[in-house]
Amino acid sequence: MSTPSLASGPGGPNALRPLLETVLDALALGARARGGPLPAGGPDAVAARVRAAVGDVLPRDGDPDALHTLVQALAEGAADPADPLCAAHLHCPPLAVAVAADLAASALNPSLDSWDQAPAASELEALVTGALAREVYPGPPEAHGPDALVTTGGTESNQLALLLARETLGAGVRLVCGANAHHSLPRAARLLGLPEPVIVPAPAGALDPAALDEALTAVPGPWLVAVTAGTTDAGLIDPLPELAALCRAHRARLHVDAAYGGGLLFSARRRGLLTGLAAAHTVTLDLHKLGWQPVPAGFLAVRDARDLGALHQRADYLNAADDTEAGLPDLLGRSLRTSRRPDVLKTAVTLKALGRAGLGALVDQVCERAGEFAELVRNDARFELYDRPTISTVLFRPADAPDDAVAAVRRHLLEQGRAVLGRARLDGRLWLKATILNPHTRPADLTSLLTAVAQALRAGEASQARAKDLAEGNTPR
């Protein structure tokens, strides 16, 4: 057996070129076989097809067609975020230019745990994180100005924010957050050994300043207050200016989870929705949501770069003191991870290729489409709209349908592979969730989505009627 080709080095591009053709062909065949936003048949059917395609995943002798076979199987069984009817989650269709850049990152395979493994990548990361930190914290530069770290997403960013708060304020710091906060925040508090979090009710889906004031008055500090700019259920933004003022008054540290809403910074028309963001000590951003990056593309911005000193670590084989004194950059304090791929490359290419105006236009497009979809729902007597979207998430439900029927509609669409919708519980009721993140979505696609939901509801009602007839011994309708 000949030695397999490598992706990098002088022969790397020539080795990759035919393999890329194989991958692209398999992706196209898989998408054609899937024929929609999701594979039909449900979990058991999809699992059976994958098992049949893969066979023995570790055979004695290698299979020369493995790349084509497995990529086609993955594509055929994928939920395709580029399909306008795949709108359940904060799961964006990645930009082609970002995916192409990600291939280069994989081929070169720098590891950002020491400069001698990633000379150019480390500098590129510094440029991008600095630029994003200045987007969050604009204004004249200070001696210890803002900075940002690359993370795997909101969960890691939120955990880092709590870690920095603990190291700054002590192990007794208390997390105070709304019931609308992301689940990673209270979990991070438990993982870090912090006191039991204080959960402030958010009955309307956003954190109420009066309720936060009451909680901070009743519970002894120090506190880390975590608020949200773009909730995962309805895309709501907590009242940032009022909450920031409360934190200043109580001398509480403030973290804003803007994993979803942070992308609004690129839009000249919508960045005002994030007024007050710069008051936060730390801010979570996820550009694999409203930034059209392949996963992962998370960041944690910090107002004061000195806070990052808590992450400093010395390992002689990676950042020996004499090396850093000689000018080699120390990368260990840039992450909780050691081996770390250059995820920043795809983001750097996207920022440079599209610019603020290009990214802002994409943000505006998906927000406008969400507004159009909300109007379609509002004007259709078959449906009920929760509210106008704040960002690009629309909650709706079939009018007068019980919650179990709403849940059944979603599962029916998944089973048939027709549409991918999320679910959210607000005001004590279950809602269908459409998160519009595809800038290529058109009004006709939105109409098709409503039609699919209406048809699924009718199918569910007919099935229930047949089941009732059978239970009563009647001839099925």
Coordinates of N, CA, C and O in Angstrom, one line a residue, residues 307-449:
D307 N -8.3 41.7 32.4 CA -9.0 40.6 32.9 C -8.5 39.3 32.4 O -8.7 38.2 33.1
L308 N -7.9 39.3 31.2 CA -7.5 38.0 30.6 C -6.2 37.5 31.3 O -5.8 36.3 31.0
G309 N -5.6 38.2 32.2 CA -4.5 37.7 32.9 C -4.8 36.5 33.7 O -3.9 35.7 34.1
A310 N -6.1 36.3 34.1 CA -6.5 35.1 34.8 C -6.3 33.8 34.0 O -6.2 32.8 34.6
L311 N -6.1 33.9 32.7 CA -5.9 32.7 31.9 C -4.5 32.4 31.7 O -4.1 31.4 31.1
H312 N -3.6 33.2 32.3 CA -2.1 33.0 32.0 C -1.7 31.6 32.6 O -2.1 31.2 33.6
Q313 N -0.9 31.0 31.8 CA -0.4 29.6 32.1 C 1.0 29.5 31.6 O 1.3 29.9 30.4
R314 N 1.9 28.9 32.3 CA 3.3 28.7 31.8 C 3.5 27.2 31.6 O 3.2 26.4 32.5
A315 N 4.0 26.9 30.4 CA 4.4 25.5 30.1 C 5.7 25.6 29.3 O 5.7 26.2 28.2
D316 N 6.8 25.2 29.8 CA 8.1 25.5 29.3 C 8.2 25.1 27.8 O 8.9 25.8 27.0
Y317 N 7.5 24.0 27.4 CA 7.7 23.6 26.0 C 6.9 24.4 25.0 O 7.1 24.3 23.8
L318 N 6.0 25.3 25.6 CA 5.2 26.1 24.7 C 5.5 27.6 24.8 O 5.4 28.4 23.8
N319 N 5.7 28.1 26.1 CA 5.9 29.5 26.3 C 6.9 29.8 27.4 O 6.7 30.4 28.4
A320 N 8.1 29.2 27.2 CA 9.2 29.4 28.2 C 9.4 30.9 28.4 O 9.3 31.7 27.5
A321 N 9.8 31.2 29.6 CA 9.9 32.6 30.0 C 11.0 33.3 29.1 O 10.8 34.5 28.7
D322 N 12.1 32.6 28.8 CA 13.1 33.3 28.0 C 12.7 33.5 26.6 O 13.1 34.5 25.9
D323 N 11.8 32.6 26.1 CA 11.3 32.8 24.7 C 10.4 34.0 24.7 O 10.5 34.8 23.7
T324 N 9.5 34.1 25.6 CA 8.6 35.3 25.6 C 9.4 36.6 25.8 O 9.0 37.6 25.2
E325 N 10.4 36.5 26.7 CA 11.2 37.7 26.9 C 12.0 38.1 25.6 O 12.2 39.3 25.4
A326 N 12.2 37.1 24.8 CA 12.9 37.4 23.5 C 12.0 37.8 22.4 O 12.4 38.1 21.3
G327 N 10.7 37.8 22.7 CA 9.7 38.4 21.7 C 8.8 37.4 21.1 O 8.0 37.8 20.3
L328 N 8.9 36.1 21.4 CA 8.0 35.1 20.9 C 6.6 35.3 21.6 O 6.5 35.3 22.8
P329 N 5.5 35.5 20.8 CA 4.2 35.7 21.4 C 3.8 34.5 22.3 O 4.0 33.4 21.9
D330 N 3.2 34.8 23.4 CA 2.6 33.8 24.3 C 1.2 33.6 24.0 O 0.4 34.5 24.2
L331 N 0.8 32.4 23.6 CA -0.6 32.1 23.1 C -1.4 31.4 24.2 O -2.6 31.2 24.0
L332 N -0.8 30.8 25.2 CA -1.5 30.0 26.1 C -2.6 30.7 26.9 O -3.6 30.2 27.3
G333 N -2.4 32.0 27.1 CA -3.4 32.8 27.8 C -4.5 33.3 26.9 O -5.4 34.1 27.4
R334 N -4.6 32.8 25.7 CA -5.6 33.2 24.8 C -6.8 32.2 24.7 O -7.7 32.4 23.9
S335 N -6.8 31.2 25.5 CA -7.8 30.2 25.5 C -7.7 29.2 26.7 O -6.6 29.1 27.2
L336 N -8.8 28.6 27.0 CA -8.7 27.5 28.0 C -8.2 26.2 27.3 O -7.8 25.3 27.9
R337 N -8.3 26.2 25.9 CA -7.8 25.0 25.2 C -6.3 25.2 24.9 O -5.8 26.3 24.9
T338 N -5.7 24.0 24.6 CA -4.3 24.0 24.3 C -4.2 23.9 22.7 O -4.1 24.9 22.0
S339 N -4.3 22.7 22.2 CA -4.3 22.5 20.7 C -5.6 23.3 20.2 O -6.7 23.0 20.7
R340 N -5.4 24.1 19.2 CA -6.5 25.0 18.8 C -6.3 25.3 17.3 O -5.3 25.9 17.0
R341 N -7.3 24.9 16.5 CA -7.2 25.2 15.1 C -7.5 26.7 14.8 O -8.1 27.4 15.6
P342 N -7.0 27.2 13.6 CA -7.1 28.6 13.3 C -8.5 28.9 12.8 O -8.7 29.3 11.6
D343 N -9.5 28.8 13.6 CA -10.9 29.1 13.2 C -11.1 30.6 12.8 O -12.0 30.9 12.2
V344 N -10.1 31.4 13.2 CA -10.2 32.8 12.9 C -10.0 33.1 11.4 O -10.5 34.1 10.9
L345 N -9.4 32.2 10.6 CA -9.2 32.5 9.2 C -10.4 32.7 8.4 O -10.5 33.7 7.7
K346 N -11.4 31.8 8.6 CA -12.7 32.0 7.9 C -13.4 33.4 8.2 O -13.9 34.0 7.3
T347 N -13.3 33.7 9.5 CA -13.9 35.0 9.9 C -13.1 36.2 9.3 O -13.7 37.2 8.8
A348 N -11.8 36.1 9.3 CA -10.9 37.1 8.7 C -11.2 37.3 7.2 O -11.4 38.4 6.7
V349 N -11.3 36.2 6.5 CA -11.6 36.3 5.1 C -13.0 36.9 4.9 O -13.2 37.7 4.0
T350 N -14.0 36.5 5.7 CA -15.3 37.1 5.5 C -15.4 38.6 5.8 O -16.0 39.3 5.0
L351 N -14.7 39.0 6.9 CA -14.7 40.4 7.2 C -14.0 41.2 6.1 O -14.5 42.3 5.7
K352 N -12.9 40.7 5.6 CA -12.2 41.4 4.5 C -13.0 41.4 3.2 O -13.0 42.4 2.5
A353 N -13.6 40.2 2.9 CA -14.2 40.1 1.6 C -15.5 40.9 1.5 O -15.9 41.5 0.5
L354 N -16.3 40.9 2.6 CA -17.6 41.5 2.6 C -17.6 42.9 3.1 O -18.4 43.8 2.7
G355 N -16.7 43.2 4.1 CA -16.7 44.4 4.8 C -17.9 44.6 5.7 O -18.9 43.8 5.7
R356 N -17.9 45.7 6.4 CA -19.0 46.0 7.3 C -20.3 46.2 6.5 O -21.4 45.7 6.9
A357 N -20.2 46.8 5.3 CA -21.4 47.1 4.6 C -22.0 45.8 4.0 O -23.3 45.6 4.0
G358 N -21.2 44.9 3.6 CA -21.7 43.6 3.0 C -22.3 42.8 4.1 O -23.4 42.2 3.9
L359 N -21.7 42.7 5.3 CA -22.3 41.9 6.4 C -23.6 42.6 6.9 O -24.5 41.9 7.2
G360 N -23.5 43.9 6.9 CA -24.7 44.6 7.4 C -25.9 44.4 6.5 O -27.0 44.3 6.9
A361 N -25.6 44.3 5.2 CA -26.7 44.1 4.2 C -27.3 42.7 4.4 O -28.6 42.5 4.3
L362 N -26.5 41.7 4.7 CA -27.0 40.3 5.0 C -27.9 40.4 6.3 O -29.0 39.7 6.3
V363 N -27.4 41.1 7.3 CA -28.2 41.2 8.5 C -29.6 41.8 8.2 O -30.6 41.3 8.7
D364 N -29.5 42.9 7.5 CA -30.8 43.6 7.2 C -31.7 42.7 6.3 O -33.0 42.7 6.5
Q365 N -31.2 42.0 5.4 CA -32.0 41.1 4.6 C -32.8 40.1 5.4 O -34.0 39.9 5.2
V366 N -32.1 39.4 6.3 CA -32.8 38.3 7.1 C -33.8 39.0 8.0 O -34.9 38.4 8.3
C367 N -33.4 40.1 8.6 CA -34.4 40.8 9.5 C -35.6 41.2 8.8 O -36.8 41.1 9.3
E368 N -35.4 41.7 7.6 CA -36.6 42.2 6.7 C -37.5 41.0 6.3 O -38.7 41.1 6.4
R369 N -36.8 39.9 6.0 CA -37.6 38.7 5.6 C -38.4 38.2 6.9 O -39.6 37.7 6.7
A370 N -37.8 38.3 8.0 CA -38.6 37.8 9.2 C -39.8 38.7 9.4 O -40.9 38.3 9.8
G371 N -39.6 40.0 9.2 CA -40.7 41.0 9.3 C -41.8 40.6 8.3 O -43.0 40.7 8.6
E372 N -41.4 40.3 7.1 CA -42.4 39.9 6.1 C -43.1 38.6 6.5 O -44.4 38.5 6.3
F373 N -42.4 37.7 7.0 CA -43.0 36.4 7.4 C -44.0 36.7 8.6 O -45.2 36.1 8.6
A374 N -43.7 37.6 9.5 CA -44.6 37.9 10.6 C -45.9 38.5 10.0 O -47.0 38.2 10.5
E375 N -45.8 39.4 9.0 CA -47.0 40.0 8.4 C -47.8 38.9 7.7 O -49.1 39.0 7.7
L376 N -47.2 37.9 7.0 CA -47.9 36.8 6.4 C -48.8 36.1 7.5 O -49.9 35.8 7.3
V377 N -48.1 35.8 8.6 CA -48.8 35.1 9.7 C -50.0 36.0 10.2 O -51.1 35.5 10.4
R378 N -49.7 37.3 10.5 CA -50.7 38.2 11.1 C -51.9 38.3 10.2 O -53.0 38.4 10.7
N379 N -51.7 38.2 8.9 CA -52.8 38.4 7.9 C -53.5 37.1 7.5 O -54.4 37.1 6.6
D380 N -53.1 36.0 8.1 CA -53.7 34.7 7.8 C -54.5 34.2 9.0 O -53.9 33.9 10.1
A381 N -55.8 34.1 8.8 CA -56.7 33.7 9.9 C -56.4 32.3 10.4 O -56.8 32.0 11.5
R382 N -55.6 31.5 9.7 CA -55.3 30.1 10.2 C -54.3 30.1 11.3 O -54.1 29.1 11.9
F383 N -53.6 31.3 11.5 CA -52.4 31.3 12.4 C -52.5 32.5 13.4 O -53.2 33.4 13.1
E384 N -51.8 32.3 14.4 CA -51.6 33.4 15.4 C -50.2 33.7 15.6 O -49.3 32.8 15.6
L385 N -49.9 35.0 15.6 CA -48.5 35.5 15.7 C -48.2 35.9 17.1 O -49.1 36.5 17.8
Y386 N -47.0 35.5 17.6 CA -46.7 35.9 19.0 C -46.4 37.4 19.1 O -47.0 38.1 19.9
D387 N -45.5 37.9 18.2 CA -45.2 39.3 18.2 C -44.3 39.6 17.0 O -43.8 38.7 16.4
R388 N -44.2 40.9 16.7 CA -43.2 41.3 15.6 C -41.8 40.8 16.0 O -41.5 40.9 17.2
P389 N -41.0 40.4 15.1 CA -39.7 39.9 15.5 C -38.8 41.1 15.9 O -38.8 42.2 15.2
T390 N -37.9 40.8 16.9 CA -36.9 41.8 17.2 C -35.7 41.7 16.3 O -35.1 42.7 15.9
I391 N -35.3 40.4 16.0 CA -34.2 40.2 15.1 C -34.7 39.5 13.9 O -35.3 40.1 13.0
S392 N -34.6 38.1 13.9 CA -35.0 37.4 12.7 C -35.8 36.1 13.1 O -35.9 35.2 12.3
T393 N -36.3 36.1 14.4 CA -37.0 34.9 14.9 C -38.5 35.3 14.9 O -38.9 36.3 15.5
V394 N -39.3 34.4 14.4 CA -40.8 34.6 14.4 C -41.4 33.4 15.1 O -41.2 32.3 14.7
L395 N -42.3 33.7 16.1 CA -43.0 32.7 16.8 C -44.5 32.8 16.3 O -45.1 33.8 16.3
F396 N -45.0 31.6 16.0 CA -46.4 31.6 15.5 C -47.0 30.2 15.8 O -46.2 29.3 16.2
R397 N -48.3 30.0 15.7 CA -48.9 28.8 15.9 C -50.2 28.7 15.2 O -50.8 29.7 14.9
P398 N -50.7 27.5 14.9 CA -52.0 27.4 14.3 C -53.1 27.9 15.3 O -53.0 27.7 16.5
A399 N -54.0 28.8 14.8 CA -55.0 29.4 15.6 C -55.9 28.3 16.3 O -56.3 27.4 15.6
D400 N -56.1 28.5 17.6 CA -57.0 27.6 18.3 C -56.5 26.2 18.5 O -57.3 25.3 18.9
A401 N -55.3 25.9 18.1 CA -54.8 24.5 18.2 C -54.3 24.3 19.6 O -53.6 25.2 20.2
P402 N -54.5 23.1 20.2 CA -53.9 22.8 21.5 C -52.4 22.6 21.4 O -51.9 22.3 20.2
D403 N -51.7 22.6 22.5 CA -50.2 22.5 22.4 C -49.8 21.2 21.8 O -48.8 21.1 21.1
D404 N -50.5 20.1 22.1 CA -50.1 18.8 21.6 C -50.2 18.7 20.1 O -49.4 18.1 19.4
A405 N -51.2 19.5 19.5 CA -51.3 19.5 18.1 C -50.2 20.4 17.5 O -49.7 20.0 16.4
V406 N -49.8 21.4 18.1 CA -48.7 22.2 17.6 C -47.4 21.4 17.6 O -46.6 21.4 16.6
A407 N -47.2 20.6 18.7 CA -46.0 19.8 18.7 C -46.0 18.7 17.6 O -45.0 18.4 17.0
A408 N -47.2 18.2 17.4 CA -47.4 17.1 16.4 C -47.1 17.6 15.0 O -46.6 16.9 14.1
V409 N -47.6 18.9 14.7 CA -47.3 19.5 13.4 C -45.8 19.6 13.1 O -45.4 19.2 12.1
R410 N -45.1 20.0 14.1 CA -43.6 20.1 13.9 C -43.0 18.7 13.7 O -42.2 18.6 12.7
R411 N -43.4 17.7 14.4 CA -42.8 16.4 14.2 C -43.3 15.8 12.9 O -42.5 15.1 12.2
H412 N -44.5 16.1 12.5 CA -44.9 15.6 11.2 C -44.1 16.2 10.0 O -43.7 15.4 9.1
L413 N -43.8 17.5 10.1 CA -43.0 18.1 9.1 C -41.6 17.5 9.1 O -41.0 17.3 8.0
L414 N -41.0 17.2 10.3 CA -39.7 16.6 10.4 C -39.7 15.2 9.7 O -38.8 14.8 9.0
E415 N -40.8 14.4 10.1 CA -40.9 13.0 9.6 C -41.0 13.0 8.1 O -40.4 12.1 7.5
Q416 N -41.7 14.0 7.5 CA -41.9 14.0 6.1 C -40.7 14.6 5.4 O -40.6 14.6 4.1
G417 N -39.8 15.3 6.1 CA -38.7 16.0 5.5 C -39.1 17.2 4.8 O -38.3 17.7 3.9
R418 N -40.2 17.8 5.1 CA -40.7 19.0 4.4 C -40.2 20.3 4.9 O -40.1 21.3 4.2
A419 N -40.1 20.4 6.2 CA -39.7 21.7 6.8 C -39.1 21.4 8.2 O -39.4 20.4 8.9
V420 N -38.2 22.3 8.6 CA -37.6 22.2 9.9 C -37.9 23.5 10.7 O -37.4 24.5 10.4
L421 N -38.8 23.3 11.7 CA -39.2 24.4 12.5 C -38.9 24.1 14.0 O -38.9 22.9 14.4
G422 N -38.5 25.1 14.7 CA -38.2 24.9 16.2 C -39.5 25.1 17.0 O -40.6 25.2 16.5
R423 N -39.3 25.0 18.3 CA -40.4 25.2 19.2 C -39.9 26.1 20.4 O -38.8 26.1 20.8
A424 N -40.9 26.8 21.0 CA -40.6 27.6 22.1 C -41.8 27.7 23.0 O -43.0 27.8 22.4
R425 N -41.6 27.8 24.3 CA -42.8 27.9 25.2 C -42.7 29.3 25.8 O -41.8 29.6 26.6
L426 N -43.7 30.1 25.5 CA -43.8 31.5 26.1 C -45.3 31.7 26.4 O -46.2 31.2 25.8
D427 N -45.5 32.5 27.5 CA -46.8 32.8 28.0 C -47.6 31.5 28.2 O -48.8 31.5 28.1
G428 N -46.9 30.5 28.6 CA -47.6 29.2 29.0 C -48.1 28.4 27.8 O -48.8 27.5 28.0
R429 N -47.7 28.8 26.6 CA -48.2 28.1 25.4 C -47.0 27.7 24.5 O -45.9 28.3 24.6
L430 N -47.2 26.7 23.7 CA -46.2 26.2 22.8 C -46.3 26.9 21.4 O -47.4 27.0 20.9
W431 N -45.2 27.4 20.9 CA -45.2 28.1 19.7 C -44.2 27.4 18.7 O -43.2 26.9 19.1
L432 N -44.6 27.5 17.4 CA -43.6 27.1 16.4 C -42.6 28.3 16.2 O -43.0 29.5 16.3
K433 N -41.4 27.9 15.9 CA -40.3 29.0 15.8 C -39.7 28.9 14.4 O -39.2 27.8 14.0
A434 N -39.7 30.0 13.7 CA -39.0 30.1 12.4 C -37.9 31.1 12.6 O -38.2 32.3 12.9
T435 N -36.7 30.7 12.4 CA -35.5 31.6 12.6 C -35.0 31.8 11.2 O -34.4 30.9 10.6
I436 N -35.1 33.0 10.7 CA -34.7 33.3 9.3 C -33.3 33.8 9.3 O -33.0 34.9 9.7
L437 N -32.4 32.9 8.8 CA -31.0 33.2 8.7 C -30.4 33.1 7.3 O -29.2 33.3 7.1
N438 N -31.3 32.7 6.4 CA -30.9 32.5 5.0 C -31.1 33.8 4.2 O -32.3 34.1 3.9
P439 N -30.1 34.6 3.8 CA -30.4 35.8 3.0 C -31.0 35.6 1.7 O -31.4 36.5 1.0
H440 N -30.9 34.3 1.2 CA -31.5 34.0 -0.1 C -33.0 33.7 0.0 O -33.7 33.4 -1.1
T441 N -33.6 33.6 1.1 CA -35.0 33.4 1.3 C -35.8 34.4 0.6 O -35.6 35.6 0.7
R442 N -36.9 34.0 -0.1 CA -37.7 34.9 -0.8 C -39.2 34.8 -0.3 O -39.5 33.9 0.3
P443 N -40.0 35.8 -0.6 CA -41.4 35.8 -0.2 C -42.1 34.5 -0.5 O -42.9 34.0 0.3
A444 N -41.9 33.9 -1.7 CA -42.5 32.7 -2.1 C -42.2 31.6 -1.1 O -43.0 30.7 -0.8
D445 N -40.9 31.6 -0.6 CA -40.5 30.5 0.3 C -41.3 30.7 1.6 O -41.6 29.7 2.2
L446 N -41.5 31.9 2.1 CA -42.2 32.1 3.3 C -43.7 31.6 3.2 O -44.2 31.0 4.1
T447 N -44.3 31.9 2.0 CA -45.6 31.4 1.8 C -45.6 29.8 1.8 O -46.6 29.2 2.3
S448 N -44.6 29.2 1.2 CA -44.5 27.8 1.1 C -44.4 27.2 2.6 O -45.0 26.1 2.9
L449 N -43.7 27.9 3.4 CA -43.6 27.4 4.8 C -44.9 27.4 5.5 O -45.3 26.4 6.2

